[in-house]
């Protein structure tokens, strides 16, 4: 079938972006990196400017039934800052564009801005502009973030080399389970509004879903200890999808070891309740905002004392493919099943 006659759903988010941007040729010398990484990288003299943009749509990315406006504002900023940290850049400014119904109460937008401002305060970022519009179809928040990069220390998805170690920060799958919990309680509430939501005991998972933090501490550690990752990406769409981006851009394969993938005990506990394999949540759940990066063996010694960083595998030759090795030694090819706003998994 001719590509133009396919639906967007058939193409998928990455297929669509590839189709739209595949023929773009860079005209300006200042554009060091255009489409294809966590952020664009611009050269304007001594420093590099690193720029990223992210849009959140009501009904697709968030549900106001269980997302407080303040958390929404905070998370919208975090999603952007995470992409800048993934380039090893330091966030400096954000530009905030919002569209919403004119029937909305002022206090709701005030609360959204409280969240935006809190994230700006916590990560030392200036809110430097934006745009405001009304909307007929719910709230849209689009944020562009700008950061500063040092020449020679910006990290791309494309630098991984065979034998590099694959590392991940924190733990994975918690935000996805937090979302499952909120969705379950929403459904129960809609069936019977008398029922109070049962959210106790899962504070960590709810925090990971509603108020995630980007890993500024890790890039700070890299600077302090002079660590140069060979490649890096943030985990917004699930580990599988992100490691495949690194391997595709770096022209390598990888081996990930299932039993090394860090999963919090609260994630395991709720996964059992939902009959979900925690590993599947870690591989395919989204919104963890952790960092995934590769280190040459020489660089690795510099991070081995950092308890927030776990080694989960290594980079192999392209021909070996991208595989997950289970505890009994079998190889499972990795496939990207992460977040895809056009595909199977928009929130309803
Ligand atoms: P991330 O998950 O890190 O936010 P995305 O998957 O959203 O990255 O985007 C992948 C790449 O495609 C990025 O470099 C982004 O700038 C680019 N991109 C996404 N949408 C568009 C678009 N509509 N036009 C041009 N480039 C885009
Ligand atoms: Mg990213």
Short mmCIF file of C-alpha atoms and ligand atoms in Angstrom, two decimals:
data_model
loop_
_atom_site.label_atom_id
_atom_site.label_comp_id
_atom_site.label_asym_id
_atom_site.label_seq_id
_atom_site.Cartn_x
_atom_site.Cartn_y
_atom_site.Cartn_z
CA UNK A 1 0.00 0.00 0.00
CA UNK A 2 1.21 3.51 -0.74
CA UNK A 3 2.45 5.08 2.51
CA UNK A 4 0.28 8.23 2.18
CA UNK A 5 -2.88 6.11 2.19
CA UNK A 6 -2.01 4.48 5.50
CA UNK A 7 -3.73 5.78 8.61
CA UNK A 8 -1.64 7.47 11.26
CA UNK A 9 -2.51 4.56 13.55
CA UNK A 10 -0.97 2.08 11.09
CA UNK A 11 2.21 4.16 10.81
CA UNK A 12 2.60 4.58 14.58
CA UNK A 13 4.21 7.58 16.26
CA UNK A 14 7.80 6.80 15.27
CA UNK A 15 6.81 5.79 11.72
CA UNK A 16 4.96 9.07 11.36
CA UNK A 17 7.88 11.18 12.62
CA UNK A 18 10.26 9.29 10.33
CA UNK A 19 7.93 9.86 7.38
CA UNK A 20 7.53 13.57 8.05
CA UNK A 21 11.15 14.36 8.87
CA UNK A 22 13.15 11.82 6.87
CA UNK A 23 13.89 14.25 4.02
CA UNK A 24 14.75 17.30 6.08
CA UNK A 25 18.17 18.68 5.17
CA UNK A 26 19.90 20.97 7.67
CA UNK A 27 20.67 24.40 6.14
CA UNK A 28 22.35 26.17 9.05
CA UNK A 29 25.80 25.39 10.41
CA UNK A 30 24.50 26.20 13.88
CA UNK A 31 22.13 23.19 13.81
CA UNK A 32 24.46 20.50 15.15
CA UNK A 33 21.69 17.97 15.75
CA UNK A 34 18.15 18.21 14.39
CA UNK A 35 15.37 15.62 14.65
CA UNK A 36 16.20 12.24 16.12
CA UNK A 37 17.47 12.67 19.66
CA UNK A 38 15.94 13.71 22.99
CA UNK A 39 16.63 17.34 22.03
CA UNK A 40 18.07 19.44 19.24
CA UNK A 41 21.60 20.80 19.74
CA UNK A 42 22.48 24.30 18.49
CA UNK A 43 25.92 25.88 18.31
CA UNK A 44 25.95 29.61 19.00
CA UNK A 45 29.51 30.13 20.07
CA UNK A 46 31.07 29.09 23.34
CA UNK A 47 28.15 27.06 24.63
CA UNK A 48 25.67 24.75 23.00
CA UNK A 49 21.95 25.44 23.28
CA UNK A 50 19.90 22.26 23.74
CA UNK A 51 16.15 22.49 22.94
CA UNK A 52 13.25 20.11 23.40
CA UNK A 53 9.47 20.30 23.26
CA UNK A 54 6.69 18.14 24.66
CA UNK A 55 2.93 18.38 24.44
CA UNK A 56 0.36 16.99 26.86
CA UNK A 57 -3.25 16.57 25.74
CA UNK A 58 -6.17 16.05 28.08
CA UNK A 59 -7.66 12.59 27.55
CA UNK A 60 -4.49 11.29 25.91
CA UNK A 61 -1.70 12.08 28.36
CA UNK A 62 -3.64 12.99 31.47
CA UNK A 63 -7.04 12.57 33.01
CA UNK A 64 -8.32 15.39 35.21
CA UNK A 65 -10.41 12.98 37.27
CA UNK A 66 -7.30 11.97 39.17
CA UNK A 67 -4.62 14.44 38.11
CA UNK A 68 -4.47 17.56 40.29
CA UNK A 69 -3.69 20.64 38.18
CA UNK A 70 -0.61 21.43 40.25
CA UNK A 71 0.84 17.98 39.61
CA UNK A 72 0.00 18.29 35.94
CA UNK A 73 1.98 21.53 35.65
CA UNK A 74 4.90 20.01 37.52
CA UNK A 75 4.94 16.89 35.37
CA UNK A 76 4.67 18.83 32.12
CA UNK A 77 7.88 20.67 33.04
CA UNK A 78 9.61 17.51 34.25
CA UNK A 79 8.94 15.66 30.98
CA UNK A 80 10.90 18.37 29.17
CA UNK A 81 13.72 18.74 31.68
CA UNK A 82 14.23 14.98 31.56
CA UNK A 83 14.99 15.22 27.82
CA UNK A 84 17.58 17.94 28.49
CA UNK A 85 19.28 15.91 31.23
CA UNK A 86 19.30 12.99 28.78
CA UNK A 87 21.58 15.12 26.56
CA UNK A 88 23.77 15.90 29.60
CA UNK A 89 22.65 19.54 29.36
CA UNK A 90 21.65 21.91 32.18
CA UNK A 91 18.07 23.27 31.86
CA UNK A 92 17.82 27.07 31.94
CA UNK A 93 14.51 28.30 30.46
CA UNK A 94 11.05 27.03 29.56
CA UNK A 95 8.40 28.47 27.22
CA UNK A 96 4.84 27.43 28.15
CA UNK A 97 1.93 27.32 25.70
CA UNK A 98 -1.50 26.39 26.97
CA UNK A 99 -4.98 26.07 25.50
CA UNK A 100 -8.12 25.50 27.59
CA UNK A 101 -11.85 26.17 27.67
CA UNK A 102 -12.85 29.69 28.71
CA UNK A 103 -15.36 28.01 31.07
CA UNK A 104 -12.52 26.79 33.25
CA UNK A 105 -12.21 28.40 36.69
CA UNK A 106 -9.24 30.68 37.17
CA UNK A 107 -8.12 28.71 40.19
CA UNK A 108 -7.48 25.67 37.99
CA UNK A 109 -5.04 27.55 35.77
CA UNK A 110 -3.52 29.17 38.85
CA UNK A 111 -2.89 25.70 40.26
CA UNK A 112 -1.40 24.52 36.97
CA UNK A 113 1.01 27.45 37.17
CA UNK A 114 1.82 26.70 40.81
CA UNK A 115 3.06 23.30 39.63
CA UNK A 116 4.97 24.80 36.72
CA UNK A 117 6.58 27.37 39.02
CA UNK A 118 7.49 24.77 41.65
CA UNK A 119 9.29 22.66 39.04
CA UNK A 120 11.07 25.82 37.82
CA UNK A 121 12.15 26.57 41.39
CA UNK A 122 13.30 23.02 42.14
CA UNK A 123 15.37 22.79 38.96
CA UNK A 124 16.53 26.39 38.77
CA UNK A 125 14.76 27.15 35.50
CA UNK A 126 13.22 30.45 34.31
CA UNK A 127 9.76 30.61 32.80
CA UNK A 128 10.64 32.87 29.88
CA UNK A 129 7.47 33.10 27.76
CA UNK A 130 4.73 31.18 26.02
CA UNK A 131 1.34 31.45 24.40
CA UNK A 132 -2.29 31.23 25.58
CA UNK A 133 -5.33 30.16 23.61
CA UNK A 134 -8.83 28.86 24.18
CA UNK A 135 -9.65 25.29 23.25
CA UNK A 136 -12.86 23.43 22.36
CA UNK A 137 -11.38 20.02 23.12
CA UNK A 138 -9.91 20.02 26.60
CA UNK A 139 -6.61 21.28 27.94
CA UNK A 140 -3.39 21.20 25.95
CA UNK A 141 -0.02 22.08 27.48
CA UNK A 142 2.99 22.42 25.24
CA UNK A 143 6.33 23.23 26.84
CA UNK A 144 9.63 23.95 25.15
CA UNK A 145 12.71 23.76 27.32
CA UNK A 146 16.14 25.21 26.63
CA UNK A 147 19.32 24.10 28.27
CA UNK A 148 23.02 24.78 28.19
CA UNK A 149 25.50 22.18 26.96
CA UNK A 150 29.27 22.20 27.07
CA UNK A 151 31.03 21.50 23.81
CA UNK A 152 32.35 17.96 23.93
CA UNK A 153 30.11 16.85 26.77
CA UNK A 154 26.65 16.72 25.19
CA UNK A 155 25.65 13.05 24.95
CA UNK A 156 23.68 11.65 22.00
CA UNK A 157 21.77 8.42 21.47
CA UNK A 158 24.26 7.44 18.79
CA UNK A 159 27.59 6.94 20.61
CA UNK A 160 27.26 3.44 22.11
CA UNK A 161 30.09 1.01 21.25
CA UNK A 162 30.38 -2.75 21.44
CA UNK A 163 31.29 -3.90 24.97
CA UNK A 164 29.99 -0.70 26.61
CA UNK A 165 28.01 -1.37 29.77
CA UNK A 166 24.32 -0.47 29.75
CA UNK A 167 23.21 1.37 32.90
CA UNK A 168 19.91 2.60 34.23
CA UNK A 169 19.07 4.89 37.15
CA UNK A 170 16.51 4.33 39.92
CA UNK A 171 13.89 1.72 39.16
CA UNK A 172 11.39 1.06 36.38
CA UNK A 173 7.70 0.29 35.95
CA UNK A 174 6.47 2.21 39.02
CA UNK A 175 4.80 5.06 37.11
CA UNK A 176 2.93 2.56 34.95
CA UNK A 177 1.58 0.75 38.00
CA UNK A 178 0.66 4.07 39.59
CA UNK A 179 -1.42 4.75 36.49
CA UNK A 180 -3.09 1.32 36.66
CA UNK A 181 -4.05 2.02 40.28
CA UNK A 182 -5.56 5.42 39.45
CA UNK A 183 -7.42 3.96 36.46
CA UNK A 184 -8.87 1.17 38.63
CA UNK A 185 -10.08 3.60 41.26
CA UNK A 186 -11.55 5.88 38.59
CA UNK A 187 -13.54 3.00 37.17
CA UNK A 188 -14.82 1.96 40.58
CA UNK A 189 -15.78 5.55 41.33
CA UNK A 190 -17.70 5.86 38.05
CA UNK A 191 -19.58 2.65 38.85
CA UNK A 192 -20.33 3.78 42.39
CA UNK A 193 -19.50 7.36 43.44
CA UNK A 194 -20.08 6.43 47.11
CA UNK A 195 -16.94 4.31 47.16
CA UNK A 196 -13.84 6.07 48.48
CA UNK A 197 -10.68 5.44 46.46
CA UNK A 198 -8.36 2.80 48.00
CA UNK A 199 -4.96 4.31 47.38
CA UNK A 200 -3.24 3.64 50.72
CA UNK A 201 0.04 1.81 50.79
CA UNK A 202 1.07 2.84 47.32
CA UNK A 203 2.37 6.37 47.91
CA UNK A 204 5.56 5.74 45.98
CA UNK A 205 3.77 4.49 42.86
CA UNK A 206 1.35 7.44 42.93
CA UNK A 207 4.21 9.88 43.35
CA UNK A 208 6.03 8.28 40.41
CA UNK A 209 2.93 8.69 38.23
CA UNK A 210 1.69 12.08 39.42
CA UNK A 211 4.86 13.92 40.46
CA UNK A 212 7.92 12.40 38.82
CA UNK A 213 11.38 13.95 39.20
CA UNK A 214 13.98 14.11 36.43
CA UNK A 215 17.52 12.84 37.19
CA UNK A 216 19.40 16.10 37.68
CA UNK A 217 21.35 14.33 40.42
CA UNK A 218 22.84 11.87 37.94
CA UNK A 219 24.10 14.42 35.41
CA UNK A 220 25.43 16.40 38.40
CA UNK A 221 27.32 13.27 39.48
CA UNK A 222 28.69 12.87 35.94
CA UNK A 223 30.04 16.43 36.04
CA UNK A 224 31.52 16.06 39.50
CA UNK A 225 33.26 12.76 38.73
CA UNK A 226 34.11 13.55 35.13
CA UNK A 227 32.02 10.69 33.74
CA UNK A 228 31.45 10.66 29.96
CA UNK A 229 28.61 8.35 28.92
CA UNK A 230 28.97 7.17 25.33
CA UNK A 231 25.20 7.45 24.73
CA UNK A 232 22.15 8.43 26.75
CA UNK A 233 18.34 8.68 26.54
CA UNK A 234 15.61 9.24 29.11
CA UNK A 235 13.04 6.53 29.74
CA UNK A 236 9.70 8.07 28.87
CA UNK A 237 8.33 5.24 26.70
CA UNK A 238 9.63 2.12 28.46
CA UNK A 239 13.06 0.48 28.59
CA UNK A 240 12.57 -1.69 25.44
CA UNK A 241 11.72 1.22 23.23
CA UNK A 242 14.57 3.39 24.59
CA UNK A 243 17.35 0.80 24.34
CA UNK A 244 16.23 0.13 20.77
CA UNK A 245 16.62 3.86 20.02
CA UNK A 246 20.17 3.77 21.37
CA UNK A 247 21.02 0.59 19.44
CA UNK A 248 19.45 1.82 16.19
CA UNK A 249 21.18 5.20 16.38
CA UNK A 250 24.49 3.61 17.40
CA UNK A 251 24.26 0.71 14.91
CA UNK A 252 24.76 -1.87 17.63
CA UNK A 253 22.97 -4.74 19.30
CA UNK A 254 22.55 -5.31 23.03
CA UNK A 255 22.09 -7.91 25.73
CA UNK A 256 19.89 -6.95 28.67
CA UNK A 257 19.67 -9.29 31.65
CA UNK A 258 16.12 -9.61 32.95
CA UNK A 259 17.14 -10.25 36.54
CA UNK A 260 19.27 -7.07 36.65
CA UNK A 261 16.45 -4.68 35.77
CA UNK A 262 15.68 -2.66 38.92
CA UNK A 263 12.08 -2.88 40.12
CA UNK A 264 10.82 -1.44 43.41
CA UNK A 265 9.07 -3.74 45.90
CA UNK A 266 5.89 -1.60 45.79
CA UNK A 267 5.82 -2.10 41.99
CA UNK A 268 6.12 -5.85 42.49
CA UNK A 269 3.39 -5.89 45.13
CA UNK A 270 0.83 -4.03 43.02
CA UNK A 271 1.82 -5.89 39.84
CA UNK A 272 0.92 -9.13 41.63
CA UNK A 273 -2.46 -7.66 42.55
CA UNK A 274 -3.08 -6.76 38.90
CA UNK A 275 -1.65 -9.99 37.54
CA UNK A 276 0.94 -8.05 35.57
CA UNK A 277 4.53 -9.31 35.26
CA UNK A 278 6.62 -6.53 36.86
CA UNK A 279 9.30 -7.01 34.20
CA UNK A 280 6.73 -6.25 31.48
CA UNK A 281 5.83 -3.02 33.28
CA UNK A 282 9.53 -2.11 33.45
CA UNK A 283 10.10 -2.91 29.76
CA UNK A 284 6.94 -1.43 28.28
CA UNK A 285 5.41 0.90 30.86
CA UNK A 286 6.21 4.55 30.38
CA UNK A 287 6.88 7.79 32.20
CA UNK A 288 9.65 6.62 34.51
CA UNK A 289 11.87 9.60 33.55
CA UNK A 290 14.94 7.64 34.54
CA UNK A 291 18.14 7.80 32.50
CA UNK A 292 19.44 4.95 30.36
CA UNK A 293 23.07 5.30 29.27
CA UNK A 294 26.12 3.40 28.15
CA UNK A 295 29.63 3.58 29.57
CA UNK A 296 32.91 2.24 28.26
CA UNK A 297 34.50 -0.14 30.80
CA UNK A 298 37.04 2.63 31.63
CA UNK A 299 34.27 5.10 32.51
CA UNK A 300 32.24 2.54 34.41
CA UNK A 301 34.67 2.39 37.34
CA UNK A 302 33.78 6.03 38.07
CA UNK A 303 30.10 5.23 38.77
CA UNK A 304 30.32 1.86 40.49
CA UNK A 305 29.85 3.42 43.95
CA UNK A 306 26.68 5.28 42.96
CA UNK A 307 23.80 3.20 44.30
CA UNK A 308 21.30 4.93 42.03
CA UNK A 309 23.02 3.43 38.96
CA UNK A 310 22.53 -0.22 37.99
CA UNK A 311 24.24 -2.16 35.21
CA UNK A 312 21.65 -4.14 33.27
CA UNK A 313 23.59 -5.44 30.28
CA UNK A 314 26.06 -4.58 27.56
CA UNK A 315 26.28 -3.44 23.98
CA UNK A 316 26.98 -6.08 21.33
CA UNK A 317 27.57 -6.11 17.58
CA UNK A 318 24.63 -5.08 15.37
CA UNK A 319 24.38 -8.61 13.90
CA UNK A 320 23.71 -10.08 17.35
CA UNK A 321 20.42 -8.17 17.56
CA UNK A 322 18.80 -6.66 20.66
CA UNK A 323 17.92 -9.31 23.20
CA UNK A 324 16.66 -9.80 26.70
CA UNK A 325 18.32 -12.71 28.49
CA UNK A 326 15.98 -14.36 30.98
CA UNK A 327 17.14 -16.00 34.23
CA UNK A 328 17.24 -19.44 32.56
CA UNK A 329 19.49 -18.09 29.80
CA UNK A 330 17.00 -17.90 26.95
CA UNK A 331 17.12 -15.00 24.49
CA UNK A 332 14.01 -12.92 23.82
CA UNK A 333 14.25 -10.31 21.04
CA UNK A 334 13.37 -6.85 22.37
CA UNK A 335 10.46 -5.09 20.73
CA UNK A 336 9.25 -1.56 21.29
CA UNK A 337 5.79 -1.68 22.81
CA UNK A 338 6.05 1.51 24.78
CA UNK A 339 3.89 4.53 24.94
CA UNK A 340 2.40 5.39 21.58
CA UNK A 341 -0.14 8.18 21.62
CA UNK A 342 -1.57 7.09 18.25
CA UNK A 343 -1.49 3.39 18.89
CA UNK A 344 -2.94 0.96 21.30
CA UNK A 345 -2.30 2.78 24.53
CA UNK A 346 -3.71 6.27 24.82
CA UNK A 347 -5.39 6.75 28.19
CA UNK A 348 -9.12 6.74 27.93
P1 LIG B 1 11.16 11.96 23.31
O1 LIG B 1 10.44 10.68 23.63
O2 LIG B 1 12.58 11.96 23.76
O3 LIG B 1 10.41 13.20 23.77
P2 LIG B 1 10.01 11.85 20.69
O4 LIG B 1 9.80 10.38 20.51
O5 LIG B 1 8.86 12.70 21.09
O6 LIG B 1 11.23 12.06 21.71
O7 LIG B 1 10.61 12.46 19.36
C1 LIG B 1 11.66 11.83 18.67
C2 LIG B 1 12.35 12.87 17.79
O8 LIG B 1 11.45 13.34 16.78
C3 LIG B 1 12.83 14.11 18.53
O9 LIG B 1 14.08 14.49 18.01
C4 LIG B 1 11.76 15.15 18.21
O10 LIG B 1 12.30 16.46 18.22
C5 LIG B 1 11.33 14.76 16.81
N1 LIG B 1 9.92 15.12 16.50
C6 LIG B 1 8.81 14.66 17.13
N2 LIG B 1 7.69 15.16 16.55
C7 LIG B 1 8.09 15.96 15.53
C8 LIG B 1 7.44 16.77 14.56
N3 LIG B 1 6.09 16.85 14.52
N4 LIG B 1 8.19 17.45 13.66
C9 LIG B 1 9.52 17.37 13.71
N5 LIG B 1 10.22 16.62 14.58
C10 LIG B 1 9.54 15.93 15.50
MG1 LIG B 2 13.47 11.51 25.59
#
